[in-house]
XYZ file of C-alpha atoms in Angstrom:
358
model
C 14.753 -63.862 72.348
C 14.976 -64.987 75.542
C 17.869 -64.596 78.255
C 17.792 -68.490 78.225
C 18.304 -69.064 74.861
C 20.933 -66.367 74.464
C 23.463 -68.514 77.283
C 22.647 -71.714 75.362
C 23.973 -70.091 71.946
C 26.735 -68.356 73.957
C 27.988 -71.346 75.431
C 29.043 -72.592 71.946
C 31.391 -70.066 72.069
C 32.729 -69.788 75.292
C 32.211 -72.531 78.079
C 34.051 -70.551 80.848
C 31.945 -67.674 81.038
C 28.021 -67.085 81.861
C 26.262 -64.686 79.709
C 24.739 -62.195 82.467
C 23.064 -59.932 80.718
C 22.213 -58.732 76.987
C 20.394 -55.808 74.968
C 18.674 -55.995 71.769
C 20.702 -53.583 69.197
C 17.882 -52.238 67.352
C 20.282 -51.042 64.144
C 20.003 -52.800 60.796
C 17.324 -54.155 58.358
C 18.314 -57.806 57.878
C 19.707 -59.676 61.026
C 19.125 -60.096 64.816
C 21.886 -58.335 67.320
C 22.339 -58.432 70.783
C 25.238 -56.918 72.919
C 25.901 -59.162 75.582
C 27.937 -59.031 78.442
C 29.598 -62.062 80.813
C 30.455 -62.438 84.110
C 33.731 -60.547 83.821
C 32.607 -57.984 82.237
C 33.463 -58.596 79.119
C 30.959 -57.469 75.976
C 30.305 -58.989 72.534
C 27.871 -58.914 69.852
C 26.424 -62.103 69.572
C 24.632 -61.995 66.139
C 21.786 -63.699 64.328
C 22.447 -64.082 60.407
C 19.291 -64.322 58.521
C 19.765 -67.524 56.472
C 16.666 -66.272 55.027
C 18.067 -63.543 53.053
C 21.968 -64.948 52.651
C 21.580 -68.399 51.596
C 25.067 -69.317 51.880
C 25.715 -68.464 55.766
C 29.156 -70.202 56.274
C 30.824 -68.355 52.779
C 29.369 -65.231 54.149
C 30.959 -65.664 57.766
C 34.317 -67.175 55.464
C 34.119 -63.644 53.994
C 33.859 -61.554 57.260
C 36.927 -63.618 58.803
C 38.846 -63.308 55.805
C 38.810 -59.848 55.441
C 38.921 -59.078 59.061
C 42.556 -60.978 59.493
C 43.506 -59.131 56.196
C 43.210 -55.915 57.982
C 44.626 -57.046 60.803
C 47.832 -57.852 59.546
C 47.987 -54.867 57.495
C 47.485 -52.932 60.763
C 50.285 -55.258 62.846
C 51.688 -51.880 63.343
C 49.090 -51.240 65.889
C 48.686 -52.673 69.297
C 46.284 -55.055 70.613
C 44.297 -53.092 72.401
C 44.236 -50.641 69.435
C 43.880 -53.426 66.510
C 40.955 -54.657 68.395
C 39.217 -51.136 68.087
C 40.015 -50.866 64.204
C 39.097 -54.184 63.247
C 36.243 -56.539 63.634
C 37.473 -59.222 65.970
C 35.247 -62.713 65.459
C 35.733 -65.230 68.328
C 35.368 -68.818 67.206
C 33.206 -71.382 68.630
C 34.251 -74.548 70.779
C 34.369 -76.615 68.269
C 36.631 -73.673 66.366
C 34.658 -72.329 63.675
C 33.322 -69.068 63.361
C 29.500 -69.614 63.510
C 27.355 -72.113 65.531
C 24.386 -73.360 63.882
C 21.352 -73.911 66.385
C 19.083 -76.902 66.194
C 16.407 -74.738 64.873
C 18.536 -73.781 61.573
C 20.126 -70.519 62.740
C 23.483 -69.591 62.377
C 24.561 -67.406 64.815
C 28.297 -65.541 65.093
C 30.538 -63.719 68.017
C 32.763 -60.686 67.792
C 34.365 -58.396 70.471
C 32.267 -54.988 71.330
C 33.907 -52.100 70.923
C 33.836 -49.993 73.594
C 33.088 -45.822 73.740
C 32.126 -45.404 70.325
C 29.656 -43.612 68.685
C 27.767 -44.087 65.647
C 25.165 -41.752 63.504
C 21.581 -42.351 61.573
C 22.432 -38.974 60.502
C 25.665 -36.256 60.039
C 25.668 -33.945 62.338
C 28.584 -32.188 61.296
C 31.184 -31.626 58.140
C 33.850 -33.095 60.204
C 32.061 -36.319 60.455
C 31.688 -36.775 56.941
C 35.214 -35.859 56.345
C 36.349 -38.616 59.004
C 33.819 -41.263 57.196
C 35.126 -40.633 53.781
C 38.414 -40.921 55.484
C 37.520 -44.645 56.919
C 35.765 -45.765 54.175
C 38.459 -45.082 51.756
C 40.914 -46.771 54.004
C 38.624 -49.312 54.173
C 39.071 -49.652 50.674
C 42.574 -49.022 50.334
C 43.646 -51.447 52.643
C 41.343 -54.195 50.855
C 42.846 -52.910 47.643
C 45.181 -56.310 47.396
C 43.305 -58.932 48.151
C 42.142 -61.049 45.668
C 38.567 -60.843 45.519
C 37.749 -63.991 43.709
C 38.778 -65.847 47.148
C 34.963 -64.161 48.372
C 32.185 -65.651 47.485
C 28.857 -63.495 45.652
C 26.837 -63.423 48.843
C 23.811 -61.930 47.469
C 24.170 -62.782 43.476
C 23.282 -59.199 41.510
C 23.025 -57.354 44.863
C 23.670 -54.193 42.825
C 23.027 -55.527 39.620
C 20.504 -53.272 38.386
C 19.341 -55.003 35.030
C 18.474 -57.328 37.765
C 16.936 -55.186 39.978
C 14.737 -53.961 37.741
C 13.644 -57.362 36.565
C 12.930 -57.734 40.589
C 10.789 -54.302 39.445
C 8.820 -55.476 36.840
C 8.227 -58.916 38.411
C 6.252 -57.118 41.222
C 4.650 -55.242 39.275
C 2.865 -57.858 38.148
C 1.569 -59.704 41.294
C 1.190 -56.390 43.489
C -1.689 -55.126 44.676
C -4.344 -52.972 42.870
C -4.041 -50.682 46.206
C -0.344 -50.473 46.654
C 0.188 -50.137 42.974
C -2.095 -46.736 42.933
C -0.158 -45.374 46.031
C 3.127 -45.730 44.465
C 2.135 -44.734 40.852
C 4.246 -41.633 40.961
C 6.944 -43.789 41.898
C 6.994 -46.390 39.846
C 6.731 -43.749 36.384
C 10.238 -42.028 37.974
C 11.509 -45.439 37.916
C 11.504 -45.981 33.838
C 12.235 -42.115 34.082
C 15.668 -42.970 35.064
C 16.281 -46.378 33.625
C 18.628 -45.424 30.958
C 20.697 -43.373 33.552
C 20.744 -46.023 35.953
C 22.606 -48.667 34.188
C 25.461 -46.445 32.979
C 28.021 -48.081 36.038
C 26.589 -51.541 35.359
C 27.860 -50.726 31.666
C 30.877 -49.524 33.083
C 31.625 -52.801 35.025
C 30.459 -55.239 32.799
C 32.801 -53.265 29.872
C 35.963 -53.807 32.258
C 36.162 -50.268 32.388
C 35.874 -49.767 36.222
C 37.778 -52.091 38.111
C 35.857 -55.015 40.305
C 37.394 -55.521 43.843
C 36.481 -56.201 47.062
C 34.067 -53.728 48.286
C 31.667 -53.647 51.567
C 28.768 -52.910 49.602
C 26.396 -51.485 52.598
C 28.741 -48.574 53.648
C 25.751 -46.132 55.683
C 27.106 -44.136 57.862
C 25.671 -46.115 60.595
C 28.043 -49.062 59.674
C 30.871 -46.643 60.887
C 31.828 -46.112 64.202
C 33.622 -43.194 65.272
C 36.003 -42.181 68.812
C 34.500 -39.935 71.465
C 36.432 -37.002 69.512
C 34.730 -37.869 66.131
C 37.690 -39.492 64.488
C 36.539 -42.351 62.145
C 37.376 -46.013 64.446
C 35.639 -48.728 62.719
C 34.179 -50.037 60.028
C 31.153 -52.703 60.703
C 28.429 -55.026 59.471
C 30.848 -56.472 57.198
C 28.193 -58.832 55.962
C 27.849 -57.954 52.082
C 31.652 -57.639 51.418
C 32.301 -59.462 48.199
C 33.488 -58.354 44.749
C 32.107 -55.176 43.327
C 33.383 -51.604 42.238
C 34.338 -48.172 44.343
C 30.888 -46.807 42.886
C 28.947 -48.759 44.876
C 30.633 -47.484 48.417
C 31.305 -44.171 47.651
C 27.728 -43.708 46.875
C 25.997 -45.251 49.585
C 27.837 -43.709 52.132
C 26.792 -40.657 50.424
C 23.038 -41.309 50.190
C 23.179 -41.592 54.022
C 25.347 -39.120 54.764
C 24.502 -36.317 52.482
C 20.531 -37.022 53.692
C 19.343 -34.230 55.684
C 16.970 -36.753 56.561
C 16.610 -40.524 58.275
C 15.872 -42.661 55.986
C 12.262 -43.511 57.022
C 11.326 -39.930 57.763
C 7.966 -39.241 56.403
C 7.937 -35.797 55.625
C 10.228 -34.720 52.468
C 10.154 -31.237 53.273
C 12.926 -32.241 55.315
C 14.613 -34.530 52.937
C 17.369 -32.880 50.965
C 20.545 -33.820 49.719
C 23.592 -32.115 51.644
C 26.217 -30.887 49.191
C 28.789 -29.466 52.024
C 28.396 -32.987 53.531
C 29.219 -34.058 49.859
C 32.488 -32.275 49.110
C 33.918 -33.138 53.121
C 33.263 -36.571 51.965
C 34.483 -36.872 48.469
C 37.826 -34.713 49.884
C 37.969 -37.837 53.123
C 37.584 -40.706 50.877
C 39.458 -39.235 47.594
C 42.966 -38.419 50.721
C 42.690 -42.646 50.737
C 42.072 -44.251 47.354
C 43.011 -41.263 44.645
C 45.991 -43.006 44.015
C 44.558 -46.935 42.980
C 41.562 -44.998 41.138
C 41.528 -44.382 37.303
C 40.449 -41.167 36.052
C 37.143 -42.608 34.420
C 36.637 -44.329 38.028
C 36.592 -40.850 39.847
C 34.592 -39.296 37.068
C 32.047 -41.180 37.394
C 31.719 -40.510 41.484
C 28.890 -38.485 41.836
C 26.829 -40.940 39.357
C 27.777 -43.649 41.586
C 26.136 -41.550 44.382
C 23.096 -41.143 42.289
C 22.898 -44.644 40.798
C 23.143 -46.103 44.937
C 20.254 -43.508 45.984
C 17.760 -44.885 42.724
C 18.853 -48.672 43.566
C 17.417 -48.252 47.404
C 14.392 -46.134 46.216
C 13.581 -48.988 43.728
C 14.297 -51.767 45.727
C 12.025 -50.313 48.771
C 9.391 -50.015 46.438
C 9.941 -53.361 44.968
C 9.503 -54.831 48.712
C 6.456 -52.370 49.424
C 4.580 -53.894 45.973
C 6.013 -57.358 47.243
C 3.820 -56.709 50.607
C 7.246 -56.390 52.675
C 8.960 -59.724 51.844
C 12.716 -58.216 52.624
C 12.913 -55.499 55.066
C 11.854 -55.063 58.637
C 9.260 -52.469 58.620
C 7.379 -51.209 61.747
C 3.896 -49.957 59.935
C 1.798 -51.101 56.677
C 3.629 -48.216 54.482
C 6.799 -47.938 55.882
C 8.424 -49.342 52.956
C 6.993 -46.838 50.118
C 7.790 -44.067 52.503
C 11.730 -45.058 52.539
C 11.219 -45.068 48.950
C 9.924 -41.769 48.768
C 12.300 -40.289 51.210
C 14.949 -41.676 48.380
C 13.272 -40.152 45.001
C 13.053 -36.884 46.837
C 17.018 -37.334 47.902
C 17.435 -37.755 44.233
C 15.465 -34.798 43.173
C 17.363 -32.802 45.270
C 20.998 -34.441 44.431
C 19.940 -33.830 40.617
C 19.134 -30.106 41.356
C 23.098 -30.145 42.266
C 24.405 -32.486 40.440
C 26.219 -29.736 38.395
C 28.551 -28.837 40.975
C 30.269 -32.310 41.471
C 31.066 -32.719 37.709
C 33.782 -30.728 38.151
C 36.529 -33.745 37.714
């Protein structure tokens, strides 16, 4: 993208200013992301969303907004200055909407950066799981009354996993004779755990989990945290819509408790982190014990599981797909996330014993 177009799209949303100078942010699968800055010195995110993969852009901006000013006002408490470093902060255009679309097609929205923050690919340390539990649970608990039928499904069945592995089976069919012999191990562990894998879907569908709003892509990297390690933000609000507490809790775990990045190619170093699971659990439980039933939080550490399978399958349904959904960088870079995932799993099931203990 060049510095050219960048100012035209940044005009839409502020006329005043003159973009100076911008920075690809590398972070994320799905969209484009730059980090701008203006003439006063001022720094946003100016963001691509790829229509290509959300195919209803405006509801899925609608859904950022909405929950942003819900947590907002929740947090009137704070001050500006402080608000603005909890809380995604979306500019509008010109025109006063919250996305410009580009004559090429592209929708493209603003927020405010937020300054001396740090995030993680990877924990360093118990007290940064603690503090993510801790965000993501207040994440939750502050969401915990709004009404989640005013959000629209962004991705229909994003963690449906009857779905998913119809998505499975499907490209199964039309892969290729020499990406279905590399994954072969891979695909048997997948009807290995079928049965396993749909006990939350059975869960939801039953009623007996509650459905709520939920952020539904809660790595650790979509958490910002102070200079001191103190949980600041949560980000890349794109997937929010309705869903359960499963879902969050257990993604955040198969990043966090990942010894690993999730592309690294050797397993030897992949294994699942159970200190990094308990500071965790013990953050996020401090937030939303009280507005979970007792079969919700039971069923925790199979939410963790279920969210580590659903990522191994689906980057192995892209890598049999020939790479239709995810960036990837080299020819097998999909069936190696997948594998990195499977071995996560291997290693959460070897432990899986000591988080039943609710």
């Amino acid at each position: 993208m060049s510095l050219k177009k960048l100012k035209s799209i940044y005009t839409q949303f502020d006329k005043t200013n003159e973009l100076i100078s911008y920075k690809v942010l590398s972070s994320g699968h799905i969209n484009d992301t730059y980090l701008i800055e203006n003439n006063k010195n001022t720094k946003y995110v100016l963001q691509q969303i790829n229509h290509g993969v959300f195919k209803d852009v405006p509801g899925l901006i609608s859904n950022k907004v909405k929950i942003s000013k819900h947590l907002q006002n929740k947090l009137n408490h704070l001050s500006e200055k402080e608000l603005k470093r909890k809380v995604l902060c979306f500019v509008p255009t010109i025109k006063q909407k919250y996305y410009h679309l580009d004559a090429h097609g592209n929708y493209w929205n603003m927020m405010i950066y937020i300054n001396d923050c740090i995030t993680y690919e990877t924990v360093p340390s118990e007290q940064v799981a603690y503090e993510g539990g801790k965000l993501i649970g207040e994440f939750l608990n502050l969401t915990g009354d709004f009404d989640a039928n005013k959000l629209i499904e962004v991705i229909p069945k994003f963690h449906d996993m009857s779905y998913r592995f119809s998505q499975f089976q499907d490209s199964l069919k039309i892969a290729s004779k020499e990406r279905l012999e590399k994954a072969e191990r891979y695909i048997n562990l997948v009807w290995n755990l079928k049965d396993e894998m749909h006990i939350i879907q059975n869960l939801k569908e039953s009623g007996a989990i509650k459905i709520r709003v939920t952020h539904n892509d809660t790595k650790i990297s979509n958490v910002l945290f102070d200079t001191n390690n103190k949980g600041l933000c949560v980000i890349d609000t794109d997937t929010i819509m309705p869903g359960v507490v499963h879902y969050d809790f257990g993604d955040s775990i198969r990043t966090i408790c990942n010894t690993a990045a999730e592309d690294e190619k050797d397993l030897n170093k992949v294994t699942f982190n159970m200190n990094y699971y308990k500071a965790y659990e013990k953050g996020f439980l401090e937030k939303v014990n009280l507005e979970l039933s007792p079969v919700a939080i039971k069923y925790l550490p199979l939410g963790a599981k279920t969210m580590i399978f659903i990522m191994a399958l689906r980057f192995l349904t892209d890598f049999l797909n020939d790479d239709i959904y995810y960036k990837t960088t080299y020819p097998d870079h999909n069936l190696d996330r997948s594998k990195n995932q499977f071995k996560l799993i291997e290693s959460f099931t070897e432990q899986y014993p000591e988080m039943e203990t609710k």
